[in-house]
Structures are given as C-alpha cells and as structure tokens.
C-alpha cells in the first residue's frame, strides 16, 4: 500500500532512467497508480539502468538492478510492443483512463511511435501530457541527446562547481537527473491543479537544460546587471560564499585520510563564537573581527582554520562548533549518513521494499512528511512485465484468453 | 495560441494565496509558487529581511533595494512588513493567514510555536490551510536544533562527498548556487502542490514538513544506492561521476581553450563513420594514428557494450573512438565540437558558465532569457526563464521582487 494523497490519479508512464522515473516515483509514493510501460522486444533496456549495477548479490539480469529498483518503487510494470497495432491499442485504452501521460524520450520519439499529443487529446480530451527531454520539443537543439552530465555542462552547473584555478569539478553524479525528475513532478502537479480548476489538460514541454540553467539565478543576474561573468579569474570558487558573502566558509581537512569538515561563519557573531572555540592567539586578531577584514584575508584565514581542524576528529570539530551555535558539519560518507545518522534514521529516510526477485532492499525515501496523507514505500520496482495481468486484466478488463492472445501476437 | 493570448492567461496557481515568511532557504520555493501564478505575500521583519543585505548589489551600490540575491529569489511576490515578535504584529499575521491557502516558512523549529502563531494554533480556525515548513532537519527531528547553511546541508547530506577532483588531497567541493536550499525548495513545492491536490478532494489542508538534510541525502544518485544495495562507497573524480572504481575522464579542452564534456564514447557504425568524415574535413585522418580502428568499427557494424570486455578488437575500437573524440576536440572550438558531435548522435555538451546560456541560440529560441522591468534601474533586466512550458497556464515572472513593504496598503489595508 502506497500513500493516499494522489490515490485518485492514474499515470500512463513511459519514463525511464532517473530524470523521468524520479518524477513518477514521487507520484507513486504519494499514491498515484503509475503504470510504467516498457518494450518487451528490447527487454526494457531503453532504460539503461535495467540490468545495471549495483546488485544485491551474485545474480545479474534485467530485474536485478539496485538502481532501477530505487527509482521505480511502488509502480506497476507492464510490457507493450508499440510496433504492433494490438500494442498501440492497449496504450490507447490506458490513455483513455489516465490523468496524465509522462515520458522522457528524446523529443518526438513518442509521436513517431503513434502518440503525438493530438492523438492523446483525441482519446482523452483533458489529458495532461508531460514530455521531458534534454533540450525540449522545440528549438535548434531539440534532437540533441543528453544524460545528466551533459545537461549539467550546457546549463552552467558543471562550471559553477569548482575551486579557484582548478577548472570545473562539476557534479559527481547526475544532479540534474534528480531535479529533472523533481521539476517534471512539479509540472505534472501544476497541470493537475489547472485541470481541476478549468477542466483543461495541456502538453507541458520541459527541457532539462532549462531546468538546470534556472538553478544559478543570482550569478546570472550579476552578469545581466553588472556585466560580471562567473567566468573570470579566480572564479568560481564554490566552497567559498560570495553570494552571500561569508568568511571563513569552506571545507577543511580533519584527522584521517580524506576526511573533511565544513564550516560556515554567517556573520560576526558566528566568527566570535568560532574564535572562542578555537581559543588560539590568531583567532583573536582584530583584523578578523568584521566581515570585510575576513573577506580580505580569506586565503590566510583558510590556512589558519585548516591548521586548527587538521589532526582533529571531524565529528568533534563539528560538535564543538555546533555547541557554540556555529554552522558546521562533517563531510558525510554514504555510510555515515545512511547507517549512523540519527537524523535520517528518525526521518525513516531509507525504507525497505520487498522486491519480487531481489527480496528486501533499502531505497531512497522522500524528504518531506505530510501530516495527513504521507508517502509510503513498500513495493519494489517492477520486474519486466510483472504486472501485465493486473494492468491488462484488472485495470483494462481483458480476459485471460485475450491476454494470452496478445502474448502470442507479440504485442506484450 | 498566439503569444499575445498566452500573455493574458492566468498561471496554474492563479487564485492561490501564499503567505511566505521571508527566509534564505525557502525563498526559491516562494518564487516558484509566485511564478506559477500564486499571489505570494512576503512577510518581512521591520527593516527588511536579511537577504536584502546580500552581495552582489546592482552597480555594486550597497542598498537593501539592490541585492541581486533578493531580486532573483523574490520575483512575483508582494511585500509587507510585520513584526511577528510583537503581539500586535502576531495578530496581524493571524489575520493575513486567515485569507491564505498556503503558509511557507523556514523558521527555526519552535520559534513560531513560542509566538503562538504556528500551524497547530492556526489550523483549528483554518482547516483548509496548507502549511509548509522547509528547515535543515525537519520540525521534529533529533538534529532539529543544529545550525545549518547551504554548505553544511550539502556537506552533511552527501552531495559534497561525491564532488571534486581526482586528487584527494584537495578538498571535496560544494557545487555553487545554493543548491542545498534550492533542492529543499523543489521538494517544498512538490509537497505543497500535492497537498493542494489533496485539498481539492478532501477539503482539508495539512502540514508539509520538509528536511533539507533529507532532501540532499536523496539527491545523490549512486552514492546512496551503491551503499544501500552493495555496501560500496563511491569516490569522487574530476568532472564526472563518483564511482566505487575509477573510470576514464570525460572532459576535454578544445582549440579555443573552452571545455566540453565528451559523454559516452561512440559505439555504433554510423558514429565511427561520422568521426572519420569529421577527421577528413579537418584534414586529420592521417594525423590520427588509430583511424584504421575506426574504419574497422564501421566494417563490423559497431561494438556492443558487452563485447568490450570480452573481445580485444572490440575494446581497441572502443578505445580508438574515445581517443578520436578527444583528438577532434583539440582541433575545433568547443561550440563547434558540441554541435557537430550532437549532429552525429553523440551526447556531448559544451561546458558553459551560467551567463553564457543567455547568448546561446537554442535558449533564445525557446524564450528562456526573460526580460523584467526593473524599477530601481529604469530599464529591463534579463532573468532566467521558465523550467517548463505550460501553454495554458504559463509560468511567468509576474513582477520584479518587491520593494520593502511596497504592498503594505493593498494587502493589510494600512
């Protein structure tokens, strides 16, 4: 049993990877009936995560990917071959009873498979269609292909992550696949609210690179207002904070190999509190008492703070600063934040699902709790075609013989 | 639908009234609700919210009406000044909330309860009210009392561990742009819209409790599920995915000194053929030693991923494709590389700095650069535009960020 918030809604879902599947994972955890459609001919491998590591044990196969499972919990999975007329008819029947159609194919792919927006509207006039491709459905790059790192590169997010003089560090994962999914979910929800008020559906055209470019606003205004580009000597230096200005502000070495602690002094009061915790003569230097002085001496300050943190346990540094109400945190390893963090444990952030082949597996939960209609995640991601009988039988009302016929015809 | 008509259409959240207590963390959520058409009333303390003092300022003139942070994060909002620490101000806040659909706030847990203006106190009179809190660890968590900023949220929540350089003597990196706050805000909007949809069915509002720490934790892709599923720890690498085991680099510096992400190396026959044609156009086929392997890639119909580890020839062809991409990159500009590689079907990308997006023809064609009349400057300023196109209920910057208390009279009748 998933949540109940959206249990009155049904999604005809062609999404995959994370940039699309993440959106419908959210909707499913909130209770929407998400019917994920995959291609039986390619064994669902359009979604490259099907069959990809990590694996829970020594077994391999399209149903055993920990990544796929993580992004597809609480969905129903069925297989439909859109190359066949029978398959296209099944999709028509699903659209006819759905509130929204979601997909993140390259632009135009679903239309070429026989389902342009106009066809969806013919089947279901108030349908909401949300397409999410790298560059959107229009414009000179509409046919260009992306995955997370490409979206991040073109949208400016790769560039804006790095240390002075070292070139882009970028994001060590597909940050924009997460937010592609989140922005897509917002698009579905906003379109549903509009439909509730007006009775109208619409085609929401989302380009993931625009979603990424939208996440660097203040830096972009510094250019359009002040002619000051982020690409300038010494910039960016994203462990520091110039938007807004803070110092010291950085990630400092701690005892142990590759162990770090983050410290942010928001204002002079934070600095005074930090200086007291440090208790060394340099911390009492009057030059550092006000923000302007600390900003002017950031390089020197970073060396001094590093000298204090290096050799100290990262958790001890963070705790001693937190006790003085100064923002500080260990740089958490996955193990730290998943297995040894009272914050995530109390939140219930890592629910265990029951997967039909993998057994019990922990997955990412959701970072909000709703007081009346909270999310729930219990069922694992669907194996290929796992819910064919549920979708075609219980939901579409086909008989066993009809379903057998579809199977023999290669339609499912 | 013509653009003129589109300009007149109300947004998706038209008619929804949001009362937002000004904050650093949730300002982006309020902006998104406002840009989607909600009437967002920003409640600022006397003297204005602290974020009005954040640099940089327009023309570098320090002035609470010229903070670019404030401008960006507060579009489509109206501003009123209320001192909720004062009992009379708290009363006015209660009256304001009486007319609202949503309250959005990022106050330290416990503060509003102490003032008698928290959700439990107000919900009895306003059962339809949706109340969204976006705090570092959630309202009721063992870590709720900790101090946090964008940096510490991203450090403690996981993203920082995965970002940085191959050289691990250099600190790991916090991605720029307040992404910890913005990540929390995206989830705050998701929870708020979900609760409005629930209210459409049940008639009742509820509390949405967002944890930015939890939001960062579930926004780290493989770092989390490699540990959850296989107890493997990813290690950061320069400008590419952190992984349990090292992988090949994917960035290249082009002839103009600009960088590109070269993406997944070519594998299909058409891609190898395209690379050979490109080398010929550059007069570079002979200068690229492994051009014979590319030809072989064409002749054998490409290489499959699963062959690469089992078949020495396939691996050599795959390696040559990767090298050819790197070689070509050094011969052309980053932009030319990006466009022609994409035309060949290779998912590559130019590494733009954020402001360079505005000059790109694709983003211009899509209407992404958004002009906003900026009263402080007496001219139009270009803002980043819509994250998606909602043709029947358009995303729009309805107004520039408000002046302090600009809407005191029309909102509070004062």
mmCIF file of C-alpha atoms in Angstrom, chain B residues 25-367:
data_model
loop_
_atom_site.group_PDB
_atom_site.id
_atom_site.type_symbol
_atom_site.label_atom_id
_atom_site.label_comp_id
_atom_site.label_asym_id
_atom_site.label_seq_id
_atom_site.Cartn_x
_atom_site.Cartn_y
_atom_site.Cartn_z
ATOM 1 C CA UNK B 25 16.206 28.696 2.425
ATOM 2 C CA UNK B 26 12.600 28.757 1.207
ATOM 3 C CA UNK B 27 12.739 31.928 -0.898
ATOM 4 C CA UNK B 28 13.173 29.842 -4.045
ATOM 5 C CA UNK B 29 10.042 27.825 -3.240
ATOM 6 C CA UNK B 30 8.062 31.047 -2.867
ATOM 7 C CA UNK B 31 9.420 32.343 -6.156
ATOM 8 C CA UNK B 32 8.363 29.179 -7.957
ATOM 9 C CA UNK B 33 4.849 29.329 -6.495
ATOM 10 C CA UNK B 34 4.635 33.004 -7.498
ATOM 11 C CA UNK B 35 5.984 32.441 -10.987
ATOM 12 C CA UNK B 36 3.349 29.687 -11.352
ATOM 13 C CA UNK B 37 0.671 32.263 -10.659
ATOM 14 C CA UNK B 38 0.070 32.204 -6.895
ATOM 15 C CA UNK B 39 -0.346 35.517 -5.062
ATOM 16 C CA UNK B 40 2.691 35.295 -2.782
ATOM 17 C CA UNK B 41 2.731 37.771 0.110
ATOM 18 C CA UNK B 42 6.240 38.016 1.507
ATOM 19 C CA UNK B 43 6.256 38.892 5.185
ATOM 20 C CA UNK B 44 9.425 40.737 6.170
ATOM 21 C CA UNK B 45 10.534 41.923 9.600
ATOM 22 C CA UNK B 46 10.930 45.652 10.261
ATOM 23 C CA UNK B 47 13.974 46.870 8.335
ATOM 24 C CA UNK B 48 13.583 44.102 5.780
ATOM 25 C CA UNK B 49 14.743 40.525 5.540
ATOM 26 C CA UNK B 50 18.451 39.878 5.993
ATOM 27 C CA UNK B 51 18.799 38.631 2.409
ATOM 28 C CA UNK B 52 18.323 42.231 1.224
ATOM 29 C CA UNK B 53 21.856 42.806 2.529
ATOM 30 C CA UNK B 54 23.457 40.033 0.470
ATOM 31 C CA UNK B 55 26.001 40.952 -2.175
ATOM 32 C CA UNK B 56 26.321 41.431 -5.052
ATOM 33 C CA UNK B 57 24.273 44.594 -5.477
ATOM 34 C CA UNK B 58 23.168 46.243 -8.701
ATOM 35 C CA UNK B 59 26.004 48.533 -9.725
ATOM 36 C CA UNK B 60 27.777 47.389 -6.536
ATOM 37 C CA UNK B 61 25.765 50.023 -4.657
ATOM 38 C CA UNK B 62 25.039 48.635 -1.189
ATOM 39 C CA UNK B 63 21.319 49.187 -0.797
ATOM 40 C CA UNK B 64 18.547 46.886 0.516
ATOM 41 C CA UNK B 65 16.629 47.505 -2.706
ATOM 42 C CA UNK B 66 19.549 46.444 -4.937
ATOM 43 C CA UNK B 67 20.536 42.942 -3.756
ATOM 44 C CA UNK B 68 20.611 40.616 -6.762
ATOM 45 C CA UNK B 69 20.046 37.616 -4.484
ATOM 46 C CA UNK B 70 16.877 39.262 -3.261
ATOM 47 C CA UNK B 71 15.836 40.248 -6.779
ATOM 48 C CA UNK B 72 16.187 36.732 -8.121
ATOM 49 C CA UNK B 73 14.590 34.808 -5.287
ATOM 50 C CA UNK B 74 11.634 37.131 -4.779
ATOM 51 C CA UNK B 75 10.121 37.666 -8.200
ATOM 52 C CA UNK B 76 6.325 37.514 -8.425
ATOM 53 C CA UNK B 77 5.891 38.347 -4.725
ATOM 54 C CA UNK B 78 4.335 41.259 -2.818
ATOM 55 C CA UNK B 79 5.997 42.583 0.340
ATOM 56 C CA UNK B 80 4.530 43.551 3.689
ATOM 57 C CA UNK B 81 6.381 44.376 6.908
ATOM 58 C CA UNK B 82 5.179 42.655 10.079
ATOM 59 C CA UNK B 83 6.896 42.225 13.408
ATOM 60 C CA UNK B 84 5.602 38.829 14.477
ATOM 61 C CA UNK B 85 7.672 39.063 17.673
ATOM 62 C CA UNK B 86 5.293 41.797 18.766
ATOM 63 C CA UNK B 87 1.807 40.645 19.901
ATOM 64 C CA UNK B 88 0.062 43.205 17.681
ATOM 65 C CA UNK B 89 2.180 42.078 14.742
ATOM 66 C CA UNK B 90 1.401 38.452 15.510
ATOM 67 C CA UNK B 91 -2.313 39.326 15.418
ATOM 68 C CA UNK B 92 -1.925 40.931 12.033
ATOM 69 C CA UNK B 93 -0.075 37.835 10.852
ATOM 70 C CA UNK B 94 -3.004 35.678 12.035
ATOM 71 C CA UNK B 95 -5.426 37.849 10.076
ATOM 72 C CA UNK B 96 -3.240 37.581 6.993
ATOM 73 C CA UNK B 97 -3.130 33.816 7.302
ATOM 74 C CA UNK B 98 -6.936 33.734 7.621
ATOM 75 C CA UNK B 99 -7.133 34.706 3.970
ATOM 76 C CA UNK B 100 -4.394 32.372 2.774
ATOM 77 C CA UNK B 101 -4.313 28.932 1.200
ATOM 78 C CA UNK B 102 -0.668 28.235 1.991
ATOM 79 C CA UNK B 103 1.865 29.342 4.595
ATOM 80 C CA UNK B 104 5.506 28.844 3.593
ATOM 81 C CA UNK B 105 8.206 29.285 6.214
ATOM 82 C CA UNK B 106 11.733 28.254 7.172
ATOM 83 C CA UNK B 107 11.788 29.437 10.768
ATOM 84 C CA UNK B 108 13.858 27.601 13.378
ATOM 85 C CA UNK B 109 11.679 24.821 14.835
ATOM 86 C CA UNK B 110 9.891 26.029 17.941
ATOM 87 C CA UNK B 111 10.070 29.740 17.209
ATOM 88 C CA UNK B 112 6.564 30.162 15.789
ATOM 89 C CA UNK B 113 5.039 27.946 18.454
ATOM 90 C CA UNK B 114 6.598 30.176 21.124
ATOM 91 C CA UNK B 115 4.926 33.167 19.467
ATOM 92 C CA UNK B 116 1.584 31.389 19.318
ATOM 93 C CA UNK B 117 1.393 31.553 15.522
ATOM 94 C CA UNK B 118 2.322 28.019 14.498
ATOM 95 C CA UNK B 119 0.236 25.643 12.412
ATOM 96 C CA UNK B 120 -1.397 23.826 15.368
ATOM 97 C CA UNK B 121 -2.667 27.143 16.737
ATOM 98 C CA UNK B 122 -3.992 28.394 13.404
ATOM 99 C CA UNK B 123 -5.325 25.222 11.805
ATOM 100 C CA UNK B 124 -8.399 24.982 14.053
ATOM 101 C CA UNK B 125 -9.775 28.140 12.502
ATOM 102 C CA UNK B 126 -8.460 27.397 9.019
ATOM 103 C CA UNK B 127 -8.802 23.692 8.313
ATOM 104 C CA UNK B 128 -8.151 24.270 4.590
ATOM 105 C CA UNK B 129 -4.730 25.777 5.264
ATOM 106 C CA UNK B 130 -1.644 24.045 3.828
ATOM 107 C CA UNK B 131 1.408 24.852 5.956
ATOM 108 C CA UNK B 132 4.838 24.103 4.512
ATOM 109 C CA UNK B 133 7.974 24.212 6.644
ATOM 110 C CA UNK B 134 11.383 23.942 4.994
ATOM 111 C CA UNK B 135 14.021 23.525 7.696
ATOM 112 C CA UNK B 136 17.505 21.961 7.848
ATOM 113 C CA UNK B 137 16.428 18.716 9.566
ATOM 114 C CA UNK B 138 12.640 18.925 9.698
ATOM 115 C CA UNK B 139 10.440 20.239 12.507
ATOM 116 C CA UNK B 140 10.691 17.294 14.897
ATOM 117 C CA UNK B 141 13.999 15.513 14.447
ATOM 118 C CA UNK B 142 16.832 14.617 16.824
ATOM 119 C CA UNK B 143 19.003 17.090 14.875
ATOM 120 C CA UNK B 144 16.405 19.871 14.502
ATOM 121 C CA UNK B 145 18.291 22.274 16.782
ATOM 122 C CA UNK B 146 21.518 22.223 14.717
ATOM 123 C CA UNK B 147 22.666 25.334 12.871
ATOM 124 C CA UNK B 148 22.932 24.945 9.116
ATOM 125 C CA UNK B 149 23.712 26.793 5.910
ATOM 126 C CA UNK B 150 23.679 25.672 2.302
ATOM 127 C CA UNK B 151 27.297 24.488 2.731
ATOM 128 C CA UNK B 152 26.694 22.371 5.814
ATOM 129 C CA UNK B 153 23.485 20.908 4.378
ATOM 130 C CA UNK B 154 25.347 19.729 1.287
ATOM 131 C CA UNK B 155 28.359 18.511 3.313
ATOM 132 C CA UNK B 156 26.328 16.537 5.827
ATOM 133 C CA UNK B 157 23.706 15.382 3.354
ATOM 134 C CA UNK B 158 26.039 13.643 0.901
ATOM 135 C CA UNK B 159 26.481 15.724 -2.268
ATOM 136 C CA UNK B 160 29.893 17.131 -1.247
ATOM 137 C CA UNK B 161 31.441 13.697 -0.743
ATOM 138 C CA UNK B 162 30.817 12.888 -4.426
ATOM 139 C CA UNK B 163 32.087 16.158 -5.944
ATOM 140 C CA UNK B 164 35.635 17.381 -6.518
ATOM 141 C CA UNK B 165 38.814 16.264 -8.218
ATOM 142 C CA UNK B 166 40.793 13.080 -8.831
ATOM 143 C CA UNK B 167 43.405 14.410 -6.402
ATOM 144 C CA UNK B 168 42.020 13.651 -2.961
ATOM 145 C CA UNK B 169 44.482 15.909 -1.159
ATOM 146 C CA UNK B 170 42.264 18.736 -2.494
ATOM 147 C CA UNK B 171 39.044 19.203 -0.510
ATOM 148 C CA UNK B 172 35.840 17.854 -1.975
ATOM 149 C CA UNK B 173 33.619 20.535 -3.486
ATOM 150 C CA UNK B 174 30.263 22.075 -2.749
ATOM 151 C CA UNK B 175 28.540 22.795 -6.041
ATOM 152 C CA UNK B 176 27.797 26.511 -6.379
ATOM 153 C CA UNK B 177 24.470 28.296 -6.473
ATOM 154 C CA UNK B 178 22.747 27.493 -3.156
ATOM 155 C CA UNK B 179 21.781 24.056 -4.402
ATOM 156 C CA UNK B 180 21.072 22.747 -0.896
ATOM 157 C CA UNK B 181 18.441 25.413 -0.350
ATOM 158 C CA UNK B 182 17.070 25.026 -3.860
ATOM 159 C CA UNK B 183 16.864 21.242 -3.547
ATOM 160 C CA UNK B 184 14.838 21.669 -0.364
ATOM 161 C CA UNK B 185 12.667 24.242 -2.111
ATOM 162 C CA UNK B 186 11.835 21.971 -5.045
ATOM 163 C CA UNK B 187 10.606 19.326 -2.615
ATOM 164 C CA UNK B 188 8.730 22.002 -0.634
ATOM 165 C CA UNK B 189 6.882 22.942 -3.821
ATOM 166 C CA UNK B 190 6.161 19.287 -4.628
ATOM 167 C CA UNK B 191 4.723 18.754 -1.139
ATOM 168 C CA UNK B 192 2.709 21.966 -1.279
ATOM 169 C CA UNK B 193 1.162 21.225 -4.678
ATOM 170 C CA UNK B 194 0.427 17.655 -3.605
ATOM 171 C CA UNK B 195 -1.367 18.960 -0.525
ATOM 172 C CA UNK B 196 -3.407 21.388 -2.640
ATOM 173 C CA UNK B 197 -4.479 18.450 -4.814
ATOM 174 C CA UNK B 198 -5.444 16.507 -1.693
ATOM 175 C CA UNK B 199 -7.438 19.509 -0.510
ATOM 176 C CA UNK B 200 -9.324 19.546 -3.812
ATOM 177 C CA UNK B 201 -10.620 16.100 -2.817
ATOM 178 C CA UNK B 202 -10.960 16.251 0.973
ATOM 179 C CA UNK B 203 -11.402 19.964 1.630
ATOM 180 C CA UNK B 204 -8.677 19.823 4.274
ATOM 181 C CA UNK B 205 -5.173 21.223 4.449
ATOM 182 C CA UNK B 206 -2.219 19.711 6.271
ATOM 183 C CA UNK B 207 1.358 20.285 7.388
ATOM 184 C CA UNK B 208 4.204 19.630 4.937
ATOM 185 C CA UNK B 209 7.451 19.108 6.836
ATOM 186 C CA UNK B 210 10.499 19.324 4.519
ATOM 187 C CA UNK B 211 14.007 18.433 5.682
ATOM 188 C CA UNK B 212 16.815 19.900 3.593
ATOM 189 C CA UNK B 213 19.185 17.334 5.074
ATOM 190 C CA UNK B 214 16.899 14.531 3.914
ATOM 191 C CA UNK B 215 16.493 16.267 0.539
ATOM 192 C CA UNK B 216 20.256 16.343 -0.009
ATOM 193 C CA UNK B 217 20.507 12.717 1.102
ATOM 194 C CA UNK B 218 18.089 11.501 -1.572
ATOM 195 C CA UNK B 219 19.659 13.664 -4.277
ATOM 196 C CA UNK B 220 22.980 11.837 -4.567
ATOM 197 C CA UNK B 221 22.142 9.140 -7.126
ATOM 198 C CA UNK B 222 24.531 6.171 -6.933
ATOM 199 C CA UNK B 223 26.301 7.329 -3.765
ATOM 200 C CA UNK B 224 23.257 6.274 -1.767
ATOM 201 C CA UNK B 225 22.159 3.176 -3.606
ATOM 202 C CA UNK B 226 25.661 1.770 -4.016
ATOM 203 C CA UNK B 227 25.791 1.753 -0.216
ATOM 204 C CA UNK B 228 22.168 0.709 0.345
ATOM 205 C CA UNK B 229 22.358 -2.212 -2.081
ATOM 206 C CA UNK B 230 26.010 -3.278 -2.251
ATOM 207 C CA UNK B 231 27.723 -1.514 0.675
ATOM 208 C CA UNK B 232 30.120 0.115 -1.792
ATOM 209 C CA UNK B 233 31.482 3.644 -1.297
ATOM 210 C CA UNK B 234 31.788 5.920 -4.313
ATOM 211 C CA UNK B 235 34.960 8.043 -4.699
ATOM 212 C CA UNK B 236 34.975 11.474 -6.299
ATOM 213 C CA UNK B 237 36.587 12.101 -9.706
ATOM 214 C CA UNK B 238 37.220 15.270 -11.687
ATOM 215 C CA UNK B 239 34.110 16.489 -13.510
ATOM 216 C CA UNK B 240 32.478 13.086 -13.806
ATOM 217 C CA UNK B 241 30.528 10.585 -11.751
ATOM 218 C CA UNK B 242 31.947 9.447 -8.448
ATOM 219 C CA UNK B 243 32.217 5.677 -8.578
ATOM 220 C CA UNK B 244 33.356 2.703 -6.487
ATOM 221 C CA UNK B 245 36.124 2.089 -9.068
ATOM 222 C CA UNK B 246 37.981 4.687 -11.194
ATOM 223 C CA UNK B 247 36.591 5.485 -14.651
ATOM 224 C CA UNK B 248 38.034 7.303 -17.702
ATOM 225 C CA UNK B 249 37.855 11.076 -17.895
ATOM 226 C CA UNK B 250 35.080 12.702 -19.915
ATOM 227 C CA UNK B 251 36.220 16.302 -20.186
ATOM 228 C CA UNK B 252 38.347 17.774 -22.965
ATOM 229 C CA UNK B 253 39.813 21.185 -23.668
ATOM 230 C CA UNK B 254 39.131 22.424 -27.194
ATOM 231 C CA UNK B 255 41.179 24.536 -29.606
ATOM 232 C CA UNK B 256 39.663 27.745 -28.212
ATOM 233 C CA UNK B 257 40.566 26.819 -24.639
ATOM 234 C CA UNK B 258 36.926 26.139 -23.745
ATOM 235 C CA UNK B 259 35.914 22.791 -22.331
ATOM 236 C CA UNK B 260 33.405 20.151 -23.295
ATOM 237 C CA UNK B 261 32.006 17.017 -21.743
ATOM 238 C CA UNK B 262 32.625 14.269 -24.303
ATOM 239 C CA UNK B 263 29.937 11.979 -22.899
ATOM 240 C CA UNK B 264 29.689 8.264 -23.594
ATOM 241 C CA UNK B 265 32.246 7.168 -26.250
ATOM 242 C CA UNK B 266 30.927 6.252 -29.715
ATOM 243 C CA UNK B 267 29.812 2.678 -30.312
ATOM 244 C CA UNK B 268 27.692 2.491 -33.474
ATOM 245 C CA UNK B 269 28.940 2.093 -37.050
ATOM 246 C CA UNK B 270 27.298 5.382 -38.009
ATOM 247 C CA UNK B 271 29.144 7.152 -35.224
ATOM 248 C CA UNK B 272 32.512 5.723 -36.296
ATOM 249 C CA UNK B 273 31.736 6.719 -39.870
ATOM 250 C CA UNK B 274 30.806 10.203 -38.713
ATOM 251 C CA UNK B 275 34.080 10.539 -36.832
ATOM 252 C CA UNK B 276 36.060 9.520 -39.940
ATOM 253 C CA UNK B 277 34.206 12.107 -42.029
ATOM 254 C CA UNK B 278 34.909 14.720 -39.407
ATOM 255 C CA UNK B 279 38.621 13.823 -39.365
ATOM 256 C CA UNK B 280 38.671 14.138 -43.165
ATOM 257 C CA UNK B 281 37.065 17.563 -43.017
ATOM 258 C CA UNK B 282 39.794 18.613 -40.622
ATOM 259 C CA UNK B 283 42.451 17.064 -42.884
ATOM 260 C CA UNK B 284 43.281 14.973 -39.844
ATOM 261 C CA UNK B 285 42.647 11.344 -40.746
ATOM 262 C CA UNK B 286 46.332 10.582 -41.204
ATOM 263 C CA UNK B 287 47.355 12.511 -38.145
ATOM 264 C CA UNK B 288 45.068 10.361 -36.019
ATOM 265 C CA UNK B 289 47.042 7.131 -35.678
ATOM 266 C CA UNK B 290 44.113 4.840 -34.935
ATOM 267 C CA UNK B 291 41.934 5.810 -37.897
ATOM 268 C CA UNK B 292 42.216 2.225 -39.116
ATOM 269 C CA UNK B 293 40.441 1.047 -35.980
ATOM 270 C CA UNK B 294 37.597 3.484 -36.628
ATOM 271 C CA UNK B 295 37.265 2.007 -40.123
ATOM 272 C CA UNK B 296 37.162 -1.445 -38.559
ATOM 273 C CA UNK B 297 34.419 -0.201 -36.266
ATOM 274 C CA UNK B 298 32.390 0.773 -39.330
ATOM 275 C CA UNK B 299 33.020 -2.557 -41.028
ATOM 276 C CA UNK B 300 31.999 -4.720 -38.109
ATOM 277 C CA UNK B 301 28.827 -2.712 -37.559
ATOM 278 C CA UNK B 302 29.876 -1.007 -34.362
ATOM 279 C CA UNK B 303 30.671 -2.507 -30.990
ATOM 280 C CA UNK B 304 28.327 -3.570 -28.221
ATOM 281 C CA UNK B 305 28.980 -2.645 -24.592
ATOM 282 C CA UNK B 306 29.070 -6.284 -23.504
ATOM 283 C CA UNK B 307 31.678 -7.101 -26.202
ATOM 284 C CA UNK B 308 34.115 -4.516 -24.969
ATOM 285 C CA UNK B 309 35.292 -6.517 -22.003
ATOM 286 C CA UNK B 310 35.318 -9.870 -23.804
ATOM 287 C CA UNK B 311 36.782 -9.077 -27.220
ATOM 288 C CA UNK B 312 40.198 -7.418 -27.641
ATOM 289 C CA UNK B 313 39.346 -5.998 -31.061
ATOM 290 C CA UNK B 314 36.099 -4.500 -29.804
ATOM 291 C CA UNK B 315 37.946 -2.967 -26.894
ATOM 292 C CA UNK B 316 40.586 -1.477 -29.224
ATOM 293 C CA UNK B 317 37.886 0.008 -31.465
ATOM 294 C CA UNK B 318 36.037 1.409 -28.471
ATOM 295 C CA UNK B 319 39.278 2.939 -27.180
ATOM 296 C CA UNK B 320 40.026 4.436 -30.590
ATOM 297 C CA UNK B 321 36.607 6.046 -30.677
ATOM 298 C CA UNK B 322 37.232 7.625 -27.311
ATOM 299 C CA UNK B 323 40.662 8.861 -28.466
ATOM 300 C CA UNK B 324 39.249 10.198 -31.732
ATOM 301 C CA UNK B 325 36.717 12.284 -29.842
ATOM 302 C CA UNK B 326 39.484 13.703 -27.649
ATOM 303 C CA UNK B 327 41.693 14.349 -30.720
ATOM 304 C CA UNK B 328 38.962 16.154 -32.643
ATOM 305 C CA UNK B 329 38.138 18.260 -29.590
ATOM 306 C CA UNK B 330 41.656 19.704 -29.617
ATOM 307 C CA UNK B 331 41.244 20.743 -33.287
ATOM 308 C CA UNK B 332 37.943 22.660 -33.124
ATOM 309 C CA UNK B 333 36.182 25.175 -30.910
ATOM 310 C CA UNK B 334 34.090 23.897 -28.017
ATOM 311 C CA UNK B 335 30.877 25.129 -29.616
ATOM 312 C CA UNK B 336 31.624 23.547 -32.997
ATOM 313 C CA UNK B 337 32.556 20.328 -31.246
ATOM 314 C CA UNK B 338 29.292 20.300 -29.297
ATOM 315 C CA UNK B 339 27.053 20.925 -32.287
ATOM 316 C CA UNK B 340 28.725 18.549 -34.748
ATOM 317 C CA UNK B 341 29.147 15.744 -32.203
ATOM 318 C CA UNK B 342 25.463 16.039 -31.342
ATOM 319 C CA UNK B 343 24.590 16.048 -35.028
ATOM 320 C CA UNK B 344 26.420 12.723 -35.262
ATOM 321 C CA UNK B 345 24.245 11.437 -32.437
ATOM 322 C CA UNK B 346 26.867 11.686 -29.688
ATOM 323 C CA UNK B 347 25.551 13.018 -26.394
ATOM 324 C CA UNK B 348 28.210 15.664 -25.742
ATOM 325 C CA UNK B 349 27.962 19.069 -24.157
ATOM 326 C CA UNK B 350 29.775 22.376 -24.126
ATOM 327 C CA UNK B 351 30.644 23.489 -20.596
ATOM 328 C CA UNK B 352 29.003 26.899 -20.394
ATOM 329 C CA UNK B 353 29.310 29.241 -17.485
ATOM 330 C CA UNK B 354 25.774 30.094 -16.337
ATOM 331 C CA UNK B 355 25.589 33.508 -18.003
ATOM 332 C CA UNK B 356 26.716 32.078 -21.367
ATOM 333 C CA UNK B 357 23.402 30.237 -21.597
ATOM 334 C CA UNK B 358 21.704 33.575 -22.347
ATOM 335 C CA UNK B 359 23.707 34.016 -25.563
ATOM 336 C CA UNK B 360 23.037 30.515 -26.880
ATOM 337 C CA UNK B 361 20.676 30.407 -29.893
ATOM 338 C CA UNK B 362 18.690 27.444 -28.596
ATOM 339 C CA UNK B 363 17.840 29.027 -25.260
ATOM 340 C CA UNK B 364 16.966 32.267 -27.034
ATOM 341 C CA UNK B 365 14.707 30.404 -29.468
ATOM 342 C CA UNK B 366 12.897 28.802 -26.521
ATOM 343 C CA UNK B 367 12.371 32.167 -24.855
#
